[in-house]
mmCIF file of C-alpha atoms in Angstrom:
data_model
loop_
_atom_site.group_PDB
_atom_site.id
_atom_site.type_symbol
_atom_site.label_atom_id
_atom_site.label_comp_id
_atom_site.label_asym_id
_atom_site.label_seq_id
_atom_site.Cartn_x
_atom_site.Cartn_y
_atom_site.Cartn_z
ATOM 1 C CA ALA A 1 -13.144 75.691 -29.637
ATOM 2 C CA ASP A 2 -16.037 78.111 -30.230
ATOM 3 C CA ASN A 3 -16.345 79.580 -26.739
ATOM 4 C CA TRP A 4 -12.933 79.207 -25.127
ATOM 5 C CA SER A 5 -12.369 82.958 -24.735
ATOM 6 C CA GLY A 6 -15.674 83.411 -22.889
ATOM 7 C CA ILE A 7 -14.838 80.543 -20.533
ATOM 8 C CA TRP A 8 -11.399 82.024 -19.914
ATOM 9 C CA GLU A 9 -12.811 85.452 -19.096
ATOM 10 C CA ASP A 10 -15.597 84.049 -16.926
ATOM 11 C CA CYS A 11 -13.177 81.919 -14.918
ATOM 12 C CA ASN A 12 -10.876 84.887 -14.342
ATOM 13 C CA ARG A 13 -13.793 87.001 -13.148
ATOM 14 C CA LYS A 14 -14.810 84.315 -10.666
ATOM 15 C CA ILE A 15 -11.253 83.922 -9.387
ATOM 16 C CA ALA A 16 -10.853 87.690 -9.021
ATOM 17 C CA GLY A 17 -14.075 87.811 -7.010
ATOM 18 C CA GLY A 18 -12.454 85.885 -4.172
ATOM 19 C CA ASP A 19 -14.804 82.894 -4.068
ATOM 20 C CA PHE A 20 -12.128 80.494 -5.273
ATOM 21 C CA ARG A 21 -9.355 81.194 -2.806
ATOM 22 C CA PRO A 22 -7.969 78.052 -1.134
ATOM 23 C CA ARG A 23 -9.628 78.803 2.196
ATOM 24 C CA THR A 24 -12.952 79.454 0.502
ATOM 25 C CA ILE A 25 -12.769 76.181 -1.431
ATOM 26 C CA ILE A 26 -11.937 74.316 1.790
ATOM 27 C CA GLU A 27 -14.869 75.916 3.617
ATOM 28 C CA LYS A 28 -17.300 75.275 0.748
ATOM 29 C CA SER A 29 -16.143 71.652 0.666
ATOM 30 C CA LYS A 30 -17.242 71.397 4.332
ATOM 31 C CA VAL A 31 -13.815 70.202 5.424
ATOM 32 C CA ARG A 32 -13.678 69.699 9.184
ATOM 33 C CA ALA A 33 -10.006 68.765 9.531
ATOM 34 C CA LEU A 34 -6.986 68.538 7.274
ATOM 35 C CA CYS A 35 -3.435 67.419 7.959
ATOM 36 C CA THR A 36 -0.285 68.805 6.410
ATOM 37 C CA THR A 37 2.927 66.823 5.846
ATOM 38 C CA ASP A 38 5.832 68.215 7.861
ATOM 39 C CA ASP A 39 9.521 67.569 8.425
ATOM 40 C CA PRO A 40 10.358 66.859 12.101
ATOM 41 C CA CYS A 41 12.422 70.077 12.204
ATOM 42 C CA ASP A 42 9.576 72.292 10.997
ATOM 43 C CA ASP A 43 8.729 75.025 13.507
ATOM 44 C CA LEU A 44 4.985 74.706 12.671
ATOM 45 C CA ARG A 45 4.548 78.476 12.914
ATOM 46 C CA PHE A 46 1.788 78.497 10.292
ATOM 47 C CA HIS A 47 -0.241 76.033 12.318
ATOM 48 C CA ARG A 48 0.032 78.365 15.287
ATOM 49 C CA ARG A 49 -1.014 81.339 13.146
ATOM 50 C CA LEU A 50 -4.121 79.547 11.897
ATOM 51 C CA ARG A 51 -5.139 78.693 15.452
ATOM 52 C CA GLU A 52 -4.530 82.275 16.567
ATOM 53 C CA GLU A 53 -6.652 83.551 13.684
ATOM 54 C CA GLY A 54 -9.479 81.275 14.799
ATOM 55 C CA TRP A 55 -10.072 79.707 11.381
ATOM 56 C CA PRO A 56 -12.873 77.149 11.919
ATOM 57 C CA VAL A 57 -11.181 74.309 10.008
ATOM 58 C CA GLY A 58 -8.780 72.246 12.112
ATOM 59 C CA VAL A 59 -5.328 72.141 10.490
ATOM 60 C CA TYR A 60 -2.945 69.623 12.066
ATOM 61 C CA PRO A 61 0.659 68.617 11.332
ATOM 62 C CA THR A 62 1.703 65.130 10.252
ATOM 63 C CA PHE A 63 5.105 63.829 11.343
ATOM 64 C CA ARG A 64 7.070 62.809 8.196
ATOM 65 C CA PRO A 65 10.607 61.618 9.163
ATOM 66 C CA ASP A 66 11.592 59.939 5.882
ATOM 67 C CA TYR A 67 14.758 61.995 5.389
ATOM 68 C CA TYR A 68 16.088 60.741 8.729
ATOM 69 C CA LEU A 69 15.538 57.116 7.743
ATOM 70 C CA TYR A 70 17.050 57.428 4.256
ATOM 71 C CA ILE A 71 20.646 57.054 5.423
ATOM 72 C CA ASP A 72 21.717 56.053 1.905
ATOM 73 C CA ARG A 73 20.523 59.290 0.281
ATOM 74 C CA GLN A 74 22.510 62.396 -0.489
ATOM 75 C CA GLY A 75 21.808 65.058 2.101
ATOM 76 C CA PHE A 76 21.364 62.696 5.063
ATOM 77 C CA ALA A 77 24.217 64.270 7.043
ATOM 78 C CA ASP A 78 22.740 67.739 6.473
ATOM 79 C CA ARG A 79 19.404 66.567 7.843
ATOM 80 C CA ILE A 80 21.003 65.174 10.991
ATOM 81 C CA GLY A 81 22.857 68.459 11.345
ATOM 82 C CA LEU A 82 19.568 70.353 11.071
ATOM 83 C CA LEU A 83 18.053 68.083 13.717
ATOM 84 C CA GLU A 84 20.994 68.851 16.038
ATOM 85 C CA LYS A 85 20.493 72.581 15.534
ATOM 86 C CA THR A 86 16.755 72.328 16.120
ATOM 87 C CA CYS A 87 17.111 70.286 19.324
ATOM 88 C CA GLY A 88 20.205 72.075 20.627
ATOM 89 C CA PHE A 89 22.429 69.071 21.299
ATOM 90 C CA ARG A 90 24.864 66.845 19.414
ATOM 91 C CA ILE A 91 23.776 63.544 17.920
ATOM 92 C CA ARG A 92 26.727 61.220 18.490
ATOM 93 C CA ASN A 93 25.013 57.811 18.537
ATOM 94 C CA ILE A 94 21.687 56.076 18.014
ATOM 95 C CA ASP A 95 20.465 56.953 21.521
ATOM 96 C CA ASP A 96 21.036 60.647 20.824
ATOM 97 C CA LEU A 97 19.120 60.333 17.558
ATOM 98 C CA LYS A 98 16.206 58.667 19.321
ATOM 99 C CA ALA A 99 16.226 61.387 21.989
ATOM 100 C CA ALA A 100 16.158 64.096 19.318
ATOM 101 C CA LEU A 101 13.286 62.488 17.433
ATOM 102 C CA ARG A 102 11.422 61.957 20.705
ATOM 103 C CA GLU A 103 11.768 65.667 21.455
ATOM 104 C CA ARG A 104 10.357 66.575 18.057
ATOM 105 C CA LEU A 105 7.508 64.108 18.484
ATOM 106 C CA ASP A 106 6.581 65.836 21.735
ATOM 107 C CA PHE A 107 6.754 69.213 19.977
ATOM 108 C CA PHE A 108 4.413 67.974 17.227
ATOM 109 C CA ALA A 109 2.050 66.505 19.821
ATOM 110 C CA ARG A 110 1.779 69.909 21.501
ATOM 111 C CA HIS A 111 0.681 71.297 18.126
ATOM 112 C CA GLY A 112 -2.134 68.780 17.759
ATOM 113 C CA CYS A 113 -0.416 66.084 15.677
ATOM 114 C CA PHE A 114 -2.081 62.678 15.743
ATOM 115 C CA MET A 115 -0.469 60.780 12.881
ATOM 116 C CA ALA A 116 2.776 60.054 11.070
ATOM 117 C CA ASP A 117 3.533 59.149 7.461
ATOM 118 C CA HIS A 118 6.269 57.074 5.821
ATOM 119 C CA ALA A 119 7.042 56.131 2.227
ATOM 120 C CA PHE A 120 9.246 53.279 1.055
ATOM 121 C CA VAL A 121 10.276 51.996 -2.338
ATOM 122 C CA LYS A 122 10.264 48.572 -0.715
ATOM 123 C CA LEU A 123 9.844 47.341 2.821
ATOM 124 C CA ILE A 124 12.693 45.524 4.527
ATOM 125 C CA TYR A 125 13.388 44.145 7.991
ATOM 126 C CA ARG A 126 16.824 43.424 9.488
ATOM 127 C CA GLU A 127 17.616 43.087 13.167
ATOM 128 C CA ALA A 128 20.503 45.077 14.675
ATOM 129 C CA LYS A 129 22.037 45.944 18.044
ATOM 130 C CA ASP A 130 22.320 49.548 19.207
ATOM 131 C CA TYR A 131 26.117 49.518 18.985
ATOM 132 C CA GLU A 132 25.830 48.425 15.334
ATOM 133 C CA LEU A 133 23.329 51.176 14.629
ATOM 134 C CA SER A 134 25.591 53.815 16.162
ATOM 135 C CA LYS A 135 28.423 52.738 13.862
ATOM 136 C CA ILE A 136 26.091 52.795 10.852
ATOM 137 C CA LEU A 137 24.819 56.254 11.814
ATOM 138 C CA ALA A 138 28.384 57.587 12.113
ATOM 139 C CA ALA A 139 29.285 56.124 8.728
ATOM 140 C CA GLY A 140 26.185 57.623 7.165
ATOM 141 C CA ARG A 141 27.040 61.061 8.502
ATOM 142 C CA ASN A 142 30.507 60.774 6.978
ATOM 143 C CA TYR A 143 29.054 59.533 3.674
ATOM 144 C CA ASP A 144 31.111 56.359 4.029
ATOM 145 C CA GLN A 145 30.121 53.454 1.828
ATOM 146 C CA LEU A 146 27.374 51.432 3.510
ATOM 147 C CA THR A 147 26.338 47.936 2.589
ATOM 148 C CA GLU A 148 22.737 47.248 1.642
ATOM 149 C CA TRP A 149 22.474 45.123 4.793
ATOM 150 C CA GLU A 150 23.577 48.028 7.005
ATOM 151 C CA VAL A 151 21.131 50.409 5.354
ATOM 152 C CA GLU A 152 18.312 47.930 5.941
ATOM 153 C CA GLN A 153 19.351 47.426 9.573
ATOM 154 C CA TYR A 154 19.260 51.158 10.211
ATOM 155 C CA LYS A 155 15.919 51.774 8.510
ATOM 156 C CA SER A 156 14.282 48.789 10.208
ATOM 157 C CA ALA A 157 15.431 49.703 13.699
ATOM 158 C CA LEU A 158 14.477 53.370 13.405
ATOM 159 C CA LEU A 159 11.029 52.548 12.027
ATOM 160 C CA VAL A 160 10.386 50.064 14.860
ATOM 161 C CA PHE A 161 11.476 52.701 17.385
ATOM 162 C CA LEU A 162 9.209 55.343 15.843
ATOM 163 C CA ALA A 163 6.267 52.933 15.763
ATOM 164 C CA GLY A 164 6.624 52.487 19.514
ATOM 165 C CA GLU A 165 6.612 56.250 20.024
ATOM 166 C CA TYR A 166 3.481 56.567 17.905
ATOM 167 C CA ALA A 167 1.781 53.805 19.880
ATOM 168 C CA ARG A 168 2.648 55.500 23.168
ATOM 169 C CA ARG A 169 1.003 58.717 21.959
ATOM 170 C CA GLY A 170 -2.036 57.053 20.389
ATOM 171 C CA TRP A 171 -1.069 58.229 16.896
ATOM 172 C CA ALA A 172 -1.795 56.478 13.623
ATOM 173 C CA MET A 173 1.156 55.373 11.493
ATOM 174 C CA GLN A 174 0.791 55.431 7.713
ATOM 175 C CA ILE A 175 3.074 53.368 5.475
ATOM 176 C CA HIS A 176 3.090 53.846 1.691
ATOM 177 C CA VAL A 177 4.975 51.235 -0.303
ATOM 178 C CA GLY A 178 5.359 50.194 -3.919
ATOM 179 C CA ALA A 179 6.673 53.111 -5.974
ATOM 180 C CA ILE A 180 9.758 52.887 -8.144
ATOM 181 C CA ARG A 181 10.979 56.460 -8.425
ATOM 182 C CA ASP A 182 12.907 58.667 -10.838
ATOM 183 C CA ASN A 183 12.943 56.141 -13.683
ATOM 184 C CA ASN A 184 13.976 58.579 -16.412
ATOM 185 C CA LYS A 185 17.606 59.461 -15.659
ATOM 186 C CA MET A 186 17.762 62.183 -18.307
ATOM 187 C CA MET A 187 14.761 63.969 -16.771
ATOM 188 C CA TYR A 188 16.059 63.357 -13.257
ATOM 189 C CA ASP A 189 19.330 65.081 -14.173
ATOM 190 C CA LYS A 190 17.361 67.946 -15.688
ATOM 191 C CA LEU A 191 14.574 68.427 -13.100
ATOM 192 C CA GLY A 192 15.564 66.522 -9.982
ATOM 193 C CA PRO A 193 13.637 63.959 -7.891
ATOM 194 C CA ASP A 194 9.871 63.527 -7.643
ATOM 195 C CA THR A 195 9.030 65.398 -10.831
ATOM 196 C CA GLY A 196 6.614 62.935 -12.423
ATOM 197 C CA PHE A 197 8.753 60.028 -13.575
ATOM 198 C CA ASP A 198 7.719 57.451 -10.994
ATOM 199 C CA ALA A 199 5.929 54.157 -11.632
ATOM 200 C CA ILE A 200 4.622 51.001 -9.927
ATOM 201 C CA SER A 201 7.132 48.553 -8.458
ATOM 202 C CA ASP A 202 6.648 44.785 -8.303
ATOM 203 C CA ASP A 203 8.872 44.004 -5.301
ATOM 204 C CA CYS A 204 7.661 41.227 -3.007
ATOM 205 C CA TYR A 205 7.672 42.536 0.568
ATOM 206 C CA VAL A 206 5.226 40.272 2.394
ATOM 207 C CA ARG A 207 7.867 38.667 4.656
ATOM 208 C CA ALA A 208 9.430 42.040 5.436
ATOM 209 C CA LEU A 209 6.009 43.457 6.306
ATOM 210 C CA SER A 210 5.312 40.514 8.577
ATOM 211 C CA GLY A 211 8.722 40.930 10.244
ATOM 212 C CA LEU A 212 8.247 44.655 10.799
ATOM 213 C CA LEU A 213 4.752 44.360 12.245
ATOM 214 C CA ASN A 214 5.894 41.549 14.544
ATOM 215 C CA ALA A 215 8.935 43.525 15.687
ATOM 216 C CA MET A 216 6.806 46.579 16.397
ATOM 217 C CA ASN A 217 4.254 44.486 18.240
ATOM 218 C CA ASP A 218 6.903 42.766 20.376
ATOM 219 C CA ALA A 219 9.128 45.760 21.099
ATOM 220 C CA TYR A 220 6.870 48.651 22.014
ATOM 221 C CA GLY A 221 3.343 47.805 20.914
ATOM 222 C CA LEU A 222 1.960 48.223 17.422
ATOM 223 C CA PRO A 223 0.281 51.597 16.783
ATOM 224 C CA LYS A 224 -2.811 52.130 14.701
ATOM 225 C CA THR A 225 -1.455 51.442 11.233
ATOM 226 C CA ILE A 226 -2.640 52.197 7.700
ATOM 227 C CA LEU A 227 -1.002 50.223 4.887
ATOM 228 C CA TYR A 228 -1.109 51.721 1.386
ATOM 229 C CA ASN A 229 0.072 49.615 -1.551
ATOM 230 C CA LEU A 230 0.711 51.049 -5.005
ATOM 231 C CA ASN A 231 0.709 47.746 -6.864
ATOM 232 C CA PRO A 232 -2.902 46.504 -7.099
ATOM 233 C CA GLY A 233 -1.512 42.971 -7.270
ATOM 234 C CA ASP A 234 -0.775 43.339 -3.543
ATOM 235 C CA ASN A 235 -4.391 44.049 -2.563
ATOM 236 C CA GLU A 236 -5.281 40.614 -1.228
ATOM 237 C CA MET A 237 -1.907 40.231 0.493
ATOM 238 C CA ILE A 238 -2.366 43.508 2.388
ATOM 239 C CA ALA A 239 -6.011 42.773 3.239
ATOM 240 C CA ALA A 240 -5.066 39.348 4.629
ATOM 241 C CA MET A 241 -1.927 40.480 6.475
ATOM 242 C CA MET A 242 -3.712 43.245 8.377
ATOM 243 C CA GLY A 243 -6.076 40.660 9.858
ATOM 244 C CA CYS A 244 -3.136 39.033 11.664
ATOM 245 C CA PHE A 245 -2.484 42.132 13.779
ATOM 246 C CA GLN A 246 -5.918 43.504 14.638
ATOM 247 C CA GLY A 247 -6.780 44.195 18.263
ATOM 248 C CA ASP A 248 -6.884 46.836 21.000
ATOM 249 C CA SER A 249 -9.244 49.062 19.029
ATOM 250 C CA PRO A 250 -11.792 48.519 16.217
ATOM 251 C CA GLY A 251 -10.188 48.540 12.781
ATOM 252 C CA LYS A 252 -6.738 49.139 14.293
ATOM 253 C CA ILE A 253 -4.873 47.990 11.165
ATOM 254 C CA GLN A 254 -6.336 49.517 8.017
ATOM 255 C CA PHE A 255 -6.015 48.631 4.358
ATOM 256 C CA GLY A 256 -5.488 52.154 3.034
ATOM 257 C CA PRO A 257 -7.666 53.425 0.190
ATOM 258 C CA ALA A 258 -6.572 53.317 -3.437
ATOM 259 C CA TRP A 259 -3.474 55.484 -3.746
ATOM 260 C CA TRP A 260 -1.734 57.346 -6.587
ATOM 261 C CA PHE A 261 -1.899 55.244 -9.786
ATOM 262 C CA CYS A 262 -4.731 53.212 -8.223
ATOM 263 C CA ASP A 263 -6.706 56.356 -7.424
ATOM 264 C CA GLN A 264 -9.239 55.884 -10.240
ATOM 265 C CA LYS A 265 -12.462 53.953 -10.817
ATOM 266 C CA ASP A 266 -10.983 50.505 -11.395
ATOM 267 C CA GLY A 267 -8.364 50.910 -8.654
ATOM 268 C CA MET A 268 -10.895 52.066 -6.040
ATOM 269 C CA LEU A 269 -13.299 49.230 -6.844
ATOM 270 C CA ARG A 270 -10.513 46.634 -6.723
ATOM 271 C CA GLN A 271 -9.344 47.900 -3.338
ATOM 272 C CA MET A 272 -12.874 47.853 -1.910
ATOM 273 C CA THR A 273 -13.529 44.381 -3.335
ATOM 274 C CA ALA A 274 -10.414 42.938 -1.670
ATOM 275 C CA LEU A 275 -11.170 44.649 1.641
ATOM 276 C CA ALA A 276 -14.806 43.519 1.668
ATOM 277 C CA ALA A 277 -13.768 39.943 0.894
ATOM 278 C CA LEU A 278 -10.971 39.648 3.460
ATOM 279 C CA GLY A 279 -11.516 42.390 6.050
ATOM 280 C CA LEU A 280 -14.270 44.235 7.884
ATOM 281 C CA PHE A 281 -15.621 46.671 5.322
ATOM 282 C CA GLY A 282 -17.759 48.595 7.810
ATOM 283 C CA ARG A 283 -14.609 49.798 9.642
ATOM 284 C CA PHE A 284 -12.939 51.174 6.504
ATOM 285 C CA ILE A 285 -11.727 54.783 6.975
ATOM 286 C CA GLY A 286 -12.512 55.700 3.371
ATOM 287 C CA MET A 287 -10.873 58.008 0.865
ATOM 288 C CA LEU A 288 -7.806 60.199 1.310
ATOM 289 C CA THR A 289 -6.536 63.220 -0.570
ATOM 290 C CA ASP A 290 -2.739 63.361 -0.418
ATOM 291 C CA SER A 291 -1.956 65.439 -3.497
ATOM 292 C CA ARG A 292 -1.664 68.622 -1.368
ATOM 293 C CA SER A 293 -4.100 70.397 -3.696
ATOM 294 C CA VAL A 294 -7.443 71.848 -2.632
ATOM 295 C CA LEU A 295 -8.810 70.999 -6.072
ATOM 296 C CA SER A 296 -8.400 67.311 -5.219
ATOM 297 C CA TYR A 297 -11.291 67.369 -2.766
ATOM 298 C CA THR A 298 -13.463 66.276 -5.698
ATOM 299 C CA ARG A 299 -11.842 62.850 -5.261
ATOM 300 C CA HIS A 300 -14.004 62.367 -2.197
ATOM 301 C CA GLU A 301 -17.165 62.978 -4.205
ATOM 302 C CA TYR A 302 -15.905 60.555 -6.839
ATOM 303 C CA PHE A 303 -15.165 57.965 -4.149
ATOM 304 C CA ARG A 304 -18.571 58.396 -2.489
ATOM 305 C CA ARG A 305 -20.375 57.767 -5.762
ATOM 306 C CA LEU A 306 -18.348 54.611 -6.400
ATOM 307 C CA LEU A 307 -18.867 53.457 -2.815
ATOM 308 C CA CYS A 308 -22.651 53.842 -3.038
ATOM 309 C CA ARG A 309 -22.683 52.048 -6.383
ATOM 310 C CA PHE A 310 -20.544 49.263 -4.899
ATOM 311 C CA ILE A 311 -22.835 48.746 -1.891
ATOM 312 C CA GLY A 312 -25.970 49.296 -3.983
ATOM 313 C CA GLN A 313 -24.939 46.387 -6.205
ATOM 314 C CA TRP A 314 -24.796 44.145 -3.136
ATOM 315 C CA VAL A 315 -28.353 45.165 -2.284
ATOM 316 C CA GLU A 316 -29.545 44.610 -5.863
ATOM 317 C CA ASP A 317 -27.935 41.153 -5.864
ATOM 318 C CA GLY A 318 -29.437 40.190 -2.511
ATOM 319 C CA GLU A 319 -26.013 40.111 -0.822
ATOM 320 C CA TYR A 320 -26.804 42.874 1.652
ATOM 321 C CA PRO A 321 -30.185 43.691 3.217
ATOM 322 C CA TRP A 322 -32.247 46.646 2.036
ATOM 323 C CA GLU A 323 -32.339 48.260 5.476
ATOM 324 C CA ARG A 324 -32.010 52.005 5.116
ATOM 325 C CA PRO A 325 -30.698 52.732 8.655
ATOM 326 C CA TRP A 326 -27.937 50.125 8.214
ATOM 327 C CA LEU A 327 -27.033 51.431 4.793
ATOM 328 C CA ASP A 328 -26.977 55.041 6.007
ATOM 329 C CA SER A 329 -24.724 54.088 8.926
ATOM 330 C CA LEU A 330 -22.390 52.045 6.706
ATOM 331 C CA VAL A 331 -21.960 54.768 4.098
ATOM 332 C CA ARG A 332 -21.622 57.637 6.557
ATOM 333 C CA GLY A 333 -19.116 55.624 8.568
ATOM 334 C CA ILE A 334 -16.863 54.954 5.584
ATOM 335 C CA CYS A 335 -17.214 58.493 4.234
ATOM 336 C CA PHE A 336 -16.605 60.366 7.490
ATOM 337 C CA ASP A 337 -17.289 58.911 10.952
ATOM 338 C CA ASN A 338 -14.777 56.059 10.891
ATOM 339 C CA ALA A 339 -11.860 58.338 10.012
ATOM 340 C CA TRP A 340 -12.879 60.970 12.554
ATOM 341 C CA GLN A 341 -12.968 58.358 15.316
ATOM 342 C CA TYR A 342 -9.913 56.421 14.123
ATOM 343 C CA PHE A 343 -7.632 59.445 14.119
ATOM 344 C CA ALA A 344 -9.209 60.812 17.314
ATOM 345 C CA VAL A 345 -9.550 64.229 15.711
ATOM 346 C CA PRO A 346 -9.752 66.936 18.397
ATOM 347 C CA GLY A 347 -13.124 68.523 18.998
ATOM 348 C CA LYS A 348 -16.721 67.414 18.814
ATOM 349 C CA GLN A 349 -17.682 65.074 15.980
ATOM 350 C CA PRO A 350 -20.025 66.907 13.572
ATOM 351 C CA ASP A 351 -23.629 65.725 13.363
#
């Protein structure tokens, strides 16, 4: 209260000096690669501009096709129309939709993409034939009333198809699950979706997750997969389930780091405790920053301090050997190396 005006003036001077521009903050944070979140129809022109400018930080797109899976949401038909315009051909059935998405996947791959992202309120799995899916797609485009079963058939089939495409390209697939969105109807009507009125869901989705992973594995091959749960009560379930589908590459199925409401001291420690108990902790790909804000890079520092405390307690308790080379390798791996190798980031790995 006594010095607020001086702080205000000092901060404005620093900002005006240019040292706190987004690019400067990214460079000072020693970021080596960052990934944006992009609609399949995005032309990615800003990614091209950054490459042409020769900016030293690698900026890569992430394929985010949620709007094309949400057949039960308002605006679905418009999205399919945009996809038709972008690809230059009509989407009349499920095969056309797959061809269009495949074309956009190839376009993203040419721009350096190596991962995809999906978010679900709850996971579901329903089998369906292609002729059924074509009928569901046509109904969705006409905004005809769809049953919950039909919606689940469509989402399941399209996600399994996309997983196969990711696997074929060597991409990582991220799945976020567990949010219950837009709880406050009055504020939703006033401000629209995704404006801060979301919470943690308690849906049970273990059988659906098992069904999806099995279907992906059987149909096209399961890609590298990162599972993020929002409800901390699902920690042990996720950590155990991922062990059923490991293979092909080290740490192929990952228990994603503490996300959103869990992205705090207690949530991070609970996630690491479950992973260390039921998975292979040394293969963990570490913290993420998905708030789309450069000021959130401090989360990584926060995570690193908690990680070192977590491992240090093992050493103090005699549960892990006091061997400095092993400890250095473990911590560096979780903080940087594992993610760099897992995502197969282009370029030489920094020393």
